PDB file of C-alpha atoms and ligand atoms in Angstrom:
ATOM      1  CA  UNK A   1      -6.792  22.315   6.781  1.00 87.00           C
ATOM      2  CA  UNK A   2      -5.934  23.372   3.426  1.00 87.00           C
ATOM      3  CA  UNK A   3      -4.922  26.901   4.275  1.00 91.00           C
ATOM      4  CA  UNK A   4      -3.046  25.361   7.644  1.00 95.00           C
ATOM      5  CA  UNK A   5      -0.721  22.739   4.975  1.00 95.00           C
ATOM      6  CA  UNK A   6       0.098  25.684   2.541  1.00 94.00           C
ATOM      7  CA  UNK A   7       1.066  28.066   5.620  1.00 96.00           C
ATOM      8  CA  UNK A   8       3.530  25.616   6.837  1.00 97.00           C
ATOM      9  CA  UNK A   9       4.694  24.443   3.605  1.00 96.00           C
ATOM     10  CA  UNK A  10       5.559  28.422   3.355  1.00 95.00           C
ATOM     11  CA  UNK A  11       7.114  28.688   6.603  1.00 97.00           C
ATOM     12  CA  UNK A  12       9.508  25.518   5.516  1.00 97.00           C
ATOM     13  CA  UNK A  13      10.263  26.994   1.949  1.00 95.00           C
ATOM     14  CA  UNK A  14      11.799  30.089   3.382  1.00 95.00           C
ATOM     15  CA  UNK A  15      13.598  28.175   6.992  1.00 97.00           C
ATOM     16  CA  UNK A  16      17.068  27.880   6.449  1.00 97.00           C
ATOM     17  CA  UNK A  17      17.456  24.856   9.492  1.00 98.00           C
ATOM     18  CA  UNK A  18      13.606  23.038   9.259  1.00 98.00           C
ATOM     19  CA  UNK A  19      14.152  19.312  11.527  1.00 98.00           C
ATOM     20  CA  UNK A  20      11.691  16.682  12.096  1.00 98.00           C
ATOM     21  CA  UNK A  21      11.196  15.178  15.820  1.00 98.00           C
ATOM     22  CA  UNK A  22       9.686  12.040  14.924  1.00 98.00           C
ATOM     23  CA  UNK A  23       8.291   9.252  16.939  1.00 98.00           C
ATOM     24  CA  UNK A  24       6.832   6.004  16.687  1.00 97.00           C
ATOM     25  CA  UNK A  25       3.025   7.299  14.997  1.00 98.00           C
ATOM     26  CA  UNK A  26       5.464   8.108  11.713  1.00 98.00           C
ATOM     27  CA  UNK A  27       6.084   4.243  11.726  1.00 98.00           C
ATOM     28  CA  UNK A  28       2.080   3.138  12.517  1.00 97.00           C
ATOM     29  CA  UNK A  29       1.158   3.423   8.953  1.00 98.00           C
ATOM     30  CA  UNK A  30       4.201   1.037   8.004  1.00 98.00           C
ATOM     31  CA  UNK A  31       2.705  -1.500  10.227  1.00 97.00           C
ATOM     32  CA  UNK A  32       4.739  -1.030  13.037  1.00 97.00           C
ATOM     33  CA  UNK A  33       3.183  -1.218  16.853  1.00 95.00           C
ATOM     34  CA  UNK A  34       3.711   2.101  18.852  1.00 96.00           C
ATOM     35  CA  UNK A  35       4.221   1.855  22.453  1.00 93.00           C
ATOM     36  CA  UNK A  36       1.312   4.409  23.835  1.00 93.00           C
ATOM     37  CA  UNK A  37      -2.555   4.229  22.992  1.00 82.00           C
ATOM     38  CA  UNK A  38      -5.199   1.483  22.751  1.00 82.00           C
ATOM     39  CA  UNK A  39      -3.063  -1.134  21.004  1.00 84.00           C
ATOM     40  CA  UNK A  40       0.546   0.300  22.022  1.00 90.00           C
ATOM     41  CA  UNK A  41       2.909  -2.209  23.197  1.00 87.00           C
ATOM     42  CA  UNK A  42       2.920  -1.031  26.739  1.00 87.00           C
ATOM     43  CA  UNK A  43      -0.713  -1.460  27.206  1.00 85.00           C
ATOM     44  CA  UNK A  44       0.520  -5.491  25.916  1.00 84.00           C
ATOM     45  CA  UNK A  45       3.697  -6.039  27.525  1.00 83.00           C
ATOM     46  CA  UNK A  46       5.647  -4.198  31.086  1.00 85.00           C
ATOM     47  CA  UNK A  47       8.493  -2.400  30.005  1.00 85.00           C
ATOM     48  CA  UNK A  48      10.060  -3.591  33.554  1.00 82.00           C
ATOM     49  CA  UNK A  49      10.072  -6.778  32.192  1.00 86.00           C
ATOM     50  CA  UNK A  50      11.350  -6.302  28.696  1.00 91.00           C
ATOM     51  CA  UNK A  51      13.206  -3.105  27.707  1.00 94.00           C
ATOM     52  CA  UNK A  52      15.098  -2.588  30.860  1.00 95.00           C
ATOM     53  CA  UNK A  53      19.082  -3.625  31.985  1.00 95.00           C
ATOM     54  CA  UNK A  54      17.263  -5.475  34.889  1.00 94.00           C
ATOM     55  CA  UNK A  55      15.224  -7.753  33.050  1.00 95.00           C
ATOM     56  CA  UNK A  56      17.808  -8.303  30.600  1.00 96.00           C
ATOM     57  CA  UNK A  57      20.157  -9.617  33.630  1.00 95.00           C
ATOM     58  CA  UNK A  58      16.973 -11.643  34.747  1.00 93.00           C
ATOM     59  CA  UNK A  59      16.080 -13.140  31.868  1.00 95.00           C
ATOM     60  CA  UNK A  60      18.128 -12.458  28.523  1.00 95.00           C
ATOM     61  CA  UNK A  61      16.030 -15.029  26.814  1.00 94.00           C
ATOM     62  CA  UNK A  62      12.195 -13.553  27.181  1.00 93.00           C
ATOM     63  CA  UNK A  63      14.149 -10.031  25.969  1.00 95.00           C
ATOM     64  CA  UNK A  64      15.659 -11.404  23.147  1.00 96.00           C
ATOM     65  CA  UNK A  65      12.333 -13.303  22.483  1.00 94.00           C
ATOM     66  CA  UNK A  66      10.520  -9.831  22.247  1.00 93.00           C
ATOM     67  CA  UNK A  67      12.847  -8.096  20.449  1.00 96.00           C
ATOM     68  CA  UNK A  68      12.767 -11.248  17.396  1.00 96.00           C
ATOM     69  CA  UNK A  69       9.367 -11.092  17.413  1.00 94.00           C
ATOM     70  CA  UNK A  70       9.648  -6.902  16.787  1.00 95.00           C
ATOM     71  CA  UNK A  71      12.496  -7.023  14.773  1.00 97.00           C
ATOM     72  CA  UNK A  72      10.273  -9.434  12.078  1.00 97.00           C
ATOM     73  CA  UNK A  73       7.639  -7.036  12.066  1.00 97.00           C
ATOM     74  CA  UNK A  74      10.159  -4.647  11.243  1.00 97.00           C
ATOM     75  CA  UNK A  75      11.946  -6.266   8.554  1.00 96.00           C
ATOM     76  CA  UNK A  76       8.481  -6.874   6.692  1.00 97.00           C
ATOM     77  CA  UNK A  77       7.815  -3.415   6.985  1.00 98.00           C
ATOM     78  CA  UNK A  78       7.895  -0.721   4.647  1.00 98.00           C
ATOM     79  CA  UNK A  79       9.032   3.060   4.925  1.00 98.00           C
ATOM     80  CA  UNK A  80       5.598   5.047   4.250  1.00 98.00           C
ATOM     81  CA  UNK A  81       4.774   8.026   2.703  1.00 98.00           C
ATOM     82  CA  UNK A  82       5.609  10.146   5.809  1.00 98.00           C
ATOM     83  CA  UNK A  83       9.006   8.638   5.382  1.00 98.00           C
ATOM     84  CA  UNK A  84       9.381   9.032   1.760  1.00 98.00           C
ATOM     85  CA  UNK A  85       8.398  12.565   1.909  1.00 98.00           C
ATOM     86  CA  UNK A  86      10.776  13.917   4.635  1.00 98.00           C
ATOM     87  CA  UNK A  87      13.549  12.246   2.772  1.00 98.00           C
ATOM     88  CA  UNK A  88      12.461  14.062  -0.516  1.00 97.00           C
ATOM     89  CA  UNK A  89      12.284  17.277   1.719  1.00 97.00           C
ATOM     90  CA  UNK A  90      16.127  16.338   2.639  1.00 98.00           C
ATOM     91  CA  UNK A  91      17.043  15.995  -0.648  1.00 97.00           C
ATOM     92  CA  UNK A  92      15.606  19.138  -1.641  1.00 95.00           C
ATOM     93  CA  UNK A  93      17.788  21.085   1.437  1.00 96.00           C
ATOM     94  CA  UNK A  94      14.828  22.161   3.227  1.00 97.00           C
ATOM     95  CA  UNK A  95      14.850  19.664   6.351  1.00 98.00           C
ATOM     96  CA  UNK A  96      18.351  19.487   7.703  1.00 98.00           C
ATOM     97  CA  UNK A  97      17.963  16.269  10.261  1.00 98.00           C
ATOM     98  CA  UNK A  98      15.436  14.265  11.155  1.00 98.00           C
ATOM     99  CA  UNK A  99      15.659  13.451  15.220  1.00 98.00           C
ATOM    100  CA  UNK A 100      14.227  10.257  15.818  1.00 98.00           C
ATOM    101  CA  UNK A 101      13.633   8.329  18.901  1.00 98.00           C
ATOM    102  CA  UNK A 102      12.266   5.170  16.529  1.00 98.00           C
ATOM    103  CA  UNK A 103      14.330   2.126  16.330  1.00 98.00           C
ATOM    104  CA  UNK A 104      13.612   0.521  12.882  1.00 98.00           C
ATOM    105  CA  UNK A 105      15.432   2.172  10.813  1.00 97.00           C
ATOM    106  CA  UNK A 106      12.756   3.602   8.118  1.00 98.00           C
ATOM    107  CA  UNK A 107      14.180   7.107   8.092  1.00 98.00           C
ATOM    108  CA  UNK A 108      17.226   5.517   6.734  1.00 98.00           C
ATOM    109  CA  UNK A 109      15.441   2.820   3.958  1.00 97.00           C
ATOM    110  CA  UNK A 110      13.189   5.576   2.875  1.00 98.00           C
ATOM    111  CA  UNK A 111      16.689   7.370   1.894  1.00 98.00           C
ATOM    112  CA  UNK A 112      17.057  10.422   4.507  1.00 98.00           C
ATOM    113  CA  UNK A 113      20.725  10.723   4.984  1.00 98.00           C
ATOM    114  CA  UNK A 114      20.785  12.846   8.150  1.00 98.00           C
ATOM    115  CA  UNK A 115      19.072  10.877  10.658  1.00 98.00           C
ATOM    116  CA  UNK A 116      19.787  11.355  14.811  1.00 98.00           C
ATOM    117  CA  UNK A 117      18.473   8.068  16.098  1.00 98.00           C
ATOM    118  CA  UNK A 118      17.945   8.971  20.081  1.00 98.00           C
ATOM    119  CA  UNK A 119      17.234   5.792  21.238  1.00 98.00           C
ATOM    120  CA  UNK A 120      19.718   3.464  18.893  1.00 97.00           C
ATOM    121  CA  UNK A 121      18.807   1.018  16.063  1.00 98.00           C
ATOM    122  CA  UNK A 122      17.094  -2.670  16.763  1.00 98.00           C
ATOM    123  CA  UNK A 123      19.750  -4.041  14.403  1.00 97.00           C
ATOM    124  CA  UNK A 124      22.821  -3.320  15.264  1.00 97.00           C
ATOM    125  CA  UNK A 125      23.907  -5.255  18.885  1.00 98.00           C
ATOM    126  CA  UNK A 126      26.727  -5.091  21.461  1.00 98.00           C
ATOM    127  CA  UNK A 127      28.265  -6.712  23.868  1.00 98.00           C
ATOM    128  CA  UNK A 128      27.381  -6.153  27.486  1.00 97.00           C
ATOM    129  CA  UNK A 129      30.757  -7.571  28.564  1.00 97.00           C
ATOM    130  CA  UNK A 130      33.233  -6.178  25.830  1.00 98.00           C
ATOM    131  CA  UNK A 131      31.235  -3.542  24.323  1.00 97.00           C
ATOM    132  CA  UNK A 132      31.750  -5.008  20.456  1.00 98.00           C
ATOM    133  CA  UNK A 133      29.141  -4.302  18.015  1.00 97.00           C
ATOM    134  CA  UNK A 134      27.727  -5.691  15.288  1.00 97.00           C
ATOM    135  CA  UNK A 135      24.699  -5.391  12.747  1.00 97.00           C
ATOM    136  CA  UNK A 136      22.452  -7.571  11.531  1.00 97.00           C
ATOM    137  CA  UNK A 137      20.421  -7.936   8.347  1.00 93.00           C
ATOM    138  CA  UNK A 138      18.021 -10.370   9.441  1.00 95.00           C
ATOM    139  CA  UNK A 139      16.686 -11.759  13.367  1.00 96.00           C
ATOM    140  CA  UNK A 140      19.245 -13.167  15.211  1.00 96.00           C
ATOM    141  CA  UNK A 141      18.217 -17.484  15.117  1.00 93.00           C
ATOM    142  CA  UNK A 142      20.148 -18.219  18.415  1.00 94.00           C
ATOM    143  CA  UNK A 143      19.017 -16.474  21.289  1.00 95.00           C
ATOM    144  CA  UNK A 144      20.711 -14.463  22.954  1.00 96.00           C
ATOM    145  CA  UNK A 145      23.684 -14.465  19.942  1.00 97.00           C
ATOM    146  CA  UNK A 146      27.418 -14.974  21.289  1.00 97.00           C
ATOM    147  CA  UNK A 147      30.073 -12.073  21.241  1.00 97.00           C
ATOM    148  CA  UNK A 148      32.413 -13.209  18.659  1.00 96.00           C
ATOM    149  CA  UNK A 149      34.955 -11.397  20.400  1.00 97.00           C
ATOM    150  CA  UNK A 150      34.708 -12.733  23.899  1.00 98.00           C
ATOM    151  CA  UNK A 151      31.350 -14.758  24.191  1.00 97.00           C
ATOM    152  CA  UNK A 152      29.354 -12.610  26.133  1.00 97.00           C
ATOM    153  CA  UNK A 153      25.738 -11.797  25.453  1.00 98.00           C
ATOM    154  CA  UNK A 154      25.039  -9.333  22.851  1.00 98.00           C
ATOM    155  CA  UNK A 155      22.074  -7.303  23.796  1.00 98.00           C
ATOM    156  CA  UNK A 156      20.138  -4.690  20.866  1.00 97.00           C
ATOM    157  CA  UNK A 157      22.068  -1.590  20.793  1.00 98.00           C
ATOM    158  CA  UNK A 158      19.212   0.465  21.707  1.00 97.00           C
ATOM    159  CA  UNK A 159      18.130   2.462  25.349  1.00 97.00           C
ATOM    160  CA  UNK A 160      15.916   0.790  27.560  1.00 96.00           C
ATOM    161  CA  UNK A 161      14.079   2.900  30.723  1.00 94.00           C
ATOM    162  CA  UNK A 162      17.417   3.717  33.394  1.00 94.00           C
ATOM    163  CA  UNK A 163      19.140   3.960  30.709  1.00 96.00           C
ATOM    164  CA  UNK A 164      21.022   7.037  29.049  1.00 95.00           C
ATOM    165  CA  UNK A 165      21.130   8.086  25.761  1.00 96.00           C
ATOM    166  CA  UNK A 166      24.051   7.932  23.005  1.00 95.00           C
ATOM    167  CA  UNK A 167      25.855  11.002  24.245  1.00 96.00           C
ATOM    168  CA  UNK A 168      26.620  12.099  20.249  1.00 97.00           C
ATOM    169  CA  UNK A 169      23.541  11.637  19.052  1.00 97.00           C
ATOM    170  CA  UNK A 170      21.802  13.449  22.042  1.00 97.00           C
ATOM    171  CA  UNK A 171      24.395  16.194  21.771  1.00 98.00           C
ATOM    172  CA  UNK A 172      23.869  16.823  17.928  1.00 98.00           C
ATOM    173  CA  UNK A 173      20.081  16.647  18.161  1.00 98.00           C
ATOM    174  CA  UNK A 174      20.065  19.659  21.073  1.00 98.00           C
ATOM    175  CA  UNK A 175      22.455  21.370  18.819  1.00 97.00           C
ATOM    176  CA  UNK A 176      19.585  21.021  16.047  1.00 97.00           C
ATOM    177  CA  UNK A 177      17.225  21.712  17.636  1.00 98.00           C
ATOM    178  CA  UNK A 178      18.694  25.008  19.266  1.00 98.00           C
ATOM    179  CA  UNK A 179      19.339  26.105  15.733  1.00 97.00           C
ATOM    180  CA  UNK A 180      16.270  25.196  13.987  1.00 98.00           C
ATOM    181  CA  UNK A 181      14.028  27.802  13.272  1.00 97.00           C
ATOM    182  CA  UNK A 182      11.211  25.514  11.861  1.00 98.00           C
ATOM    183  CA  UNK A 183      10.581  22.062  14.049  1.00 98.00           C
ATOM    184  CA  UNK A 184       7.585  19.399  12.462  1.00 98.00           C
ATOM    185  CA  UNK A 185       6.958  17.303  15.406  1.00 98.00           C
ATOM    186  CA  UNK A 186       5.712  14.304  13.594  1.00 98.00           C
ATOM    187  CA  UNK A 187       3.860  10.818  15.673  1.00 98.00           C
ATOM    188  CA  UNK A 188       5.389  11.429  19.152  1.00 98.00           C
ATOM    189  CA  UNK A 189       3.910  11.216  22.611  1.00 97.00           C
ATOM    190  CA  UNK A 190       5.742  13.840  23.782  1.00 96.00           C
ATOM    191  CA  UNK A 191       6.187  12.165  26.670  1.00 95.00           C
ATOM    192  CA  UNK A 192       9.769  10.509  26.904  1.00 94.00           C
ATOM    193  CA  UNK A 193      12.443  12.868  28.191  1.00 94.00           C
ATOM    194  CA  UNK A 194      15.018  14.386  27.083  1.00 95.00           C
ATOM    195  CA  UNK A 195      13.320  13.820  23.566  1.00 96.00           C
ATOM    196  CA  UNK A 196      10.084  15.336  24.435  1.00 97.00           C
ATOM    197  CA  UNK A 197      11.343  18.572  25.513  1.00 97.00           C
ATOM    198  CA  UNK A 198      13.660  19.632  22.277  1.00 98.00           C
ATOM    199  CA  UNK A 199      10.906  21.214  20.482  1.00 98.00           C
ATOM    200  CA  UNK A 200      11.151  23.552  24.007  1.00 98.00           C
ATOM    201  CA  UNK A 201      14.708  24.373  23.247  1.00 98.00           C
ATOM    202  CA  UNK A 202      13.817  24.854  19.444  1.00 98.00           C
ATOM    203  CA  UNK A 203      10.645  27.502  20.726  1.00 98.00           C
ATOM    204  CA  UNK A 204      12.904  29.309  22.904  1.00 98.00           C
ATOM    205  CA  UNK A 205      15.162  30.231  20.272  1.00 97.00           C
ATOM    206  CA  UNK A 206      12.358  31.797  18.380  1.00 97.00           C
ATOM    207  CA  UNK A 207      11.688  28.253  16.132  1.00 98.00           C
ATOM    208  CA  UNK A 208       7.892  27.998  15.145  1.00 98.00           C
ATOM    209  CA  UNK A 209       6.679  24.559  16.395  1.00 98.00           C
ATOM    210  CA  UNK A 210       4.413  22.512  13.823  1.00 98.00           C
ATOM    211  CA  UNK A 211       2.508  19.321  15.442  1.00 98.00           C
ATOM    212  CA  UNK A 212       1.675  16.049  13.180  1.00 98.00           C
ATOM    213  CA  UNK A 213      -0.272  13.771  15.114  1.00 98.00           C
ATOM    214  CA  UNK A 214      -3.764  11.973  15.214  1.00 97.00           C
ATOM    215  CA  UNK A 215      -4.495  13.079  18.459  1.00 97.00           C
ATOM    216  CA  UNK A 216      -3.699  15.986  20.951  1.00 97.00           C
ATOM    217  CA  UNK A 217      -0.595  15.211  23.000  1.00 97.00           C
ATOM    218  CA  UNK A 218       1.250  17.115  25.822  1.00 97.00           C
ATOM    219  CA  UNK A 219       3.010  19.222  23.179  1.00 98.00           C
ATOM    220  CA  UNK A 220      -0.168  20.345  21.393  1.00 98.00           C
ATOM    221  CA  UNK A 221      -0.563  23.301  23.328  1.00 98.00           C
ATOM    222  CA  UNK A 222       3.426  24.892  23.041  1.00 98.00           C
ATOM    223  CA  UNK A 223       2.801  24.329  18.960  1.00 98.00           C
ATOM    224  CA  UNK A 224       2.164  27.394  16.572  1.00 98.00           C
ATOM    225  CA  UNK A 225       0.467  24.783  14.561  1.00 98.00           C
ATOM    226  CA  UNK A 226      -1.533  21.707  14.862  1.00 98.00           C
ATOM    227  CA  UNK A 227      -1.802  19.407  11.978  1.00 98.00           C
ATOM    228  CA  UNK A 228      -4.236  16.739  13.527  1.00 98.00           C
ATOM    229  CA  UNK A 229      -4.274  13.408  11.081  1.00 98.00           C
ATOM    230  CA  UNK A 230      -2.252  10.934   9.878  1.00 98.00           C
ATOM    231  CA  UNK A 231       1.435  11.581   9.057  1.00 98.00           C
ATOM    232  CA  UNK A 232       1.840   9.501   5.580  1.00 98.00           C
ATOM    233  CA  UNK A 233      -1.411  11.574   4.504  1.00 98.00           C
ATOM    234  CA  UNK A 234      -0.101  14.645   6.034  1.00 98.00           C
ATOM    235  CA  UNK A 235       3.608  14.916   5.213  1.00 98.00           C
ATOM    236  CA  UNK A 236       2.944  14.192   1.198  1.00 97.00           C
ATOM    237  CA  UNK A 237       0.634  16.709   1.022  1.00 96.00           C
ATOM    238  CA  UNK A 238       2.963  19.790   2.517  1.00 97.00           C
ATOM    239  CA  UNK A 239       5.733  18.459   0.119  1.00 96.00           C
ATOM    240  CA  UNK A 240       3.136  18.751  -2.777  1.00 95.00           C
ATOM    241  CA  UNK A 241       2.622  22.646  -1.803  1.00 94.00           C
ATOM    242  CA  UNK A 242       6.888  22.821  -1.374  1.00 92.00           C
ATOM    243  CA  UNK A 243       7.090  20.817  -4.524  1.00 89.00           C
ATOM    244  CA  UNK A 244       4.189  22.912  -6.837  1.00 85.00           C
ATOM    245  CA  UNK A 245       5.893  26.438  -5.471  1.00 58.00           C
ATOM    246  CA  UNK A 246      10.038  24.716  -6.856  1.00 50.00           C
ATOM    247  CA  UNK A 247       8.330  23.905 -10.453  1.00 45.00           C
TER     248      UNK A 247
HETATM  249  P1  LIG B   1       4.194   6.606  21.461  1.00 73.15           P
HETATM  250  O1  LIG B   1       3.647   5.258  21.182  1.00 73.15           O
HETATM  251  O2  LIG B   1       4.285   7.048  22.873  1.00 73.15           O
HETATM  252  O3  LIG B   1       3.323   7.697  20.700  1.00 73.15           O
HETATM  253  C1  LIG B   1       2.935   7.543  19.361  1.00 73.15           C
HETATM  254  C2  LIG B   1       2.247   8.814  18.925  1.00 73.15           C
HETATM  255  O4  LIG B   1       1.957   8.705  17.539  1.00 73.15           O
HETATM  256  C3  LIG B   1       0.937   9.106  19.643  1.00 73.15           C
HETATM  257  O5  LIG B   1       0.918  10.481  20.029  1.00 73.15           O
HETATM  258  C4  LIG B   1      -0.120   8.844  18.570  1.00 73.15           C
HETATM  259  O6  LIG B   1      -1.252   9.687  18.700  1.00 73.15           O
HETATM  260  C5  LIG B   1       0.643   9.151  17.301  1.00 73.15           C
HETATM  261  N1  LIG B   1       0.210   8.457  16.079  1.00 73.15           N
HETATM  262  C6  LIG B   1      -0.234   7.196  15.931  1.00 73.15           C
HETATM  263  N2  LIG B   1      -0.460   6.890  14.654  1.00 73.15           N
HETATM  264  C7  LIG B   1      -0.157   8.015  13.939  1.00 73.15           C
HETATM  265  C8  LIG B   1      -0.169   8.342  12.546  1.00 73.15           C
HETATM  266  N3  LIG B   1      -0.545   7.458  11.602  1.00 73.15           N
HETATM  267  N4  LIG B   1       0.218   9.591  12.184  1.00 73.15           N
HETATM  268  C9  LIG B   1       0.590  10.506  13.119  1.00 73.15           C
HETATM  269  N5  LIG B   1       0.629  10.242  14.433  1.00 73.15           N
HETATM  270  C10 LIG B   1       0.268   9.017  14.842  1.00 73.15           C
HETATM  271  O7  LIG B   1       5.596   6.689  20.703  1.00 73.15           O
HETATM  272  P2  LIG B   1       6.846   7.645  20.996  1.00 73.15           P
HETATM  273  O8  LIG B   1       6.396   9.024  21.293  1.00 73.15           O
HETATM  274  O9  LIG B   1       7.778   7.442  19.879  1.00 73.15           O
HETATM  275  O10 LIG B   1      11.356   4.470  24.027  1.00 73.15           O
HETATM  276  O11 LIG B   1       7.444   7.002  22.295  1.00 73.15           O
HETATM  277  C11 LIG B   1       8.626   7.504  22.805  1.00 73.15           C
HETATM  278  C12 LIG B   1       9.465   6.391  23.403  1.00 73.15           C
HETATM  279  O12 LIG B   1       8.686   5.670  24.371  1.00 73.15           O
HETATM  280  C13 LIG B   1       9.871   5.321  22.418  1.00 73.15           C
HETATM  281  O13 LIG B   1      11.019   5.669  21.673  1.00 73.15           O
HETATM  282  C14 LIG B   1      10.159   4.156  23.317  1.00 73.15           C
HETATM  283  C15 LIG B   1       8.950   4.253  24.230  1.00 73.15           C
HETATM  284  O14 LIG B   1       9.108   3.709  25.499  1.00 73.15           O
HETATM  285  C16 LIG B   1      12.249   3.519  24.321  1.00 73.15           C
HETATM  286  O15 LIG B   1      12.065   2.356  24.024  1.00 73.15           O
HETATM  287  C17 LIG B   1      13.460   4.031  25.028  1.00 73.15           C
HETATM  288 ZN1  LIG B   2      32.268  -9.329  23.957  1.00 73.15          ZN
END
């Protein structure tokens, strides 16, 4: 393991565009539910009945209700080492964007400036009538909350199944990722599309592909390297062999 954490730490001192993929595993060590696995939040809950524009039509209430009840998780939690150490790899110019399809925001509160959220942000909302958006600070403590602008419902500004993706966000992270000659594919199922298949477009261009994860996932096998363990033990521990090599 040793000799695999000081190759890729080499790999990322000499890239000149390294980008992270991340997904929610770089978020489980903050406390934070992921979706997949034995206690993901689609083994709980149906995502028919919560993250999609149907339900919220049906029943804007029990959506809302879920999303309050993630969103306080959320605000207890803390960014993690995993965080913390691809924002000091940002700072230092070697990782150039961090891609992530999380909602909560950590990439940002662990101080990584150039962060592509894919699927949107739990606190900031819009309007499904007028499209006017807001963010919050804290759960919303009227369900669903009231478009100040024309009193529709505001629904979380983030993409449920059906739905597309934020076209700039989706447009910058394929331009990244066609450009990026390293890729660390950090806590994702690899499983989501279009997400799951921009390490693809990064390996076709000649980028080395570098896996985080706990356990083996669809990607595992297109990766030059597998890092199998946790991300806020991994992550430090590459940026201590960047960090050793700067001093
Ligand atoms: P998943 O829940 O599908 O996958 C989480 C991944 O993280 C799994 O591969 C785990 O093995 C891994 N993992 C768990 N703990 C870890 C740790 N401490 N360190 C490293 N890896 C760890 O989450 P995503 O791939 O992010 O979409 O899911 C993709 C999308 O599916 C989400 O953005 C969400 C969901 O439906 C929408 O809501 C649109
Ligand atoms: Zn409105």
């Amino acid at each position: 393991m040793e000799d695999l954490l000081k190759a890729v730490a080499d790999i990322l001192r000499s890239s000149k565009n390294a980008v992270a993929l991340t997904g929610a595993g770089i978020s489980a060590e903050s406390g934070i539910p992921t979706f997949r696995g034995k206690d993901g939040l689609w083994k709980k809950y149906r995502a028919e009945d919560l993250a999609t524009p149907f339900a919220f039509q049906r029943n804007p209430k029990l959506v809302w209700e879920w999303y309050v009840w993630r969103m306080n998780i959320i605000s207890k939690a803390k960014p993690n080492p995993a965080h913390i150490a691809l924002a000091e790899m940002e700072k230092e110019g070697i990782i150039k964007a961090v891609i992530t399809q999380n909602v909560d925001g950590l990439h940002f509160r662990a101080g990584s400036k150039n962060v592509i959220e894919l699927h949107g942000n739990i606190w900031r909302i819009r309007c499904v009538n007028c499209n006017w958006k807001t963010v919050l600070s804290s759960p919303p403590t009227q369900i669903p909350p009231i478009c100040e602008k024309c009193g529709g419902f505001m629904r979380p500004d983030v993409v449920w199944f059906y739905e597309s993706l934020p076209r700039e966000a989706l447009n910058k992270a394929f331009k990244f990722a066609a450009q990026s000659d390293i890729m660390l594919i950090i806590g994702t199922s690899g499983v989501v599309q279009p997400a799951a298949s921009l390490p693809l477009i990064t390996k076709d261009h000649g980028g080395i592909l570098v896996e985080i994860n706990v356990a083996d996932t669809p990607l595992t096998p297109v990766c030059h390297y597998s890092l199998k363990g946790k991300a806020g033990e991994i992550l430090p521990r590459i940026y201590e062999y960047l960090k050793g090599k700067f001093e």
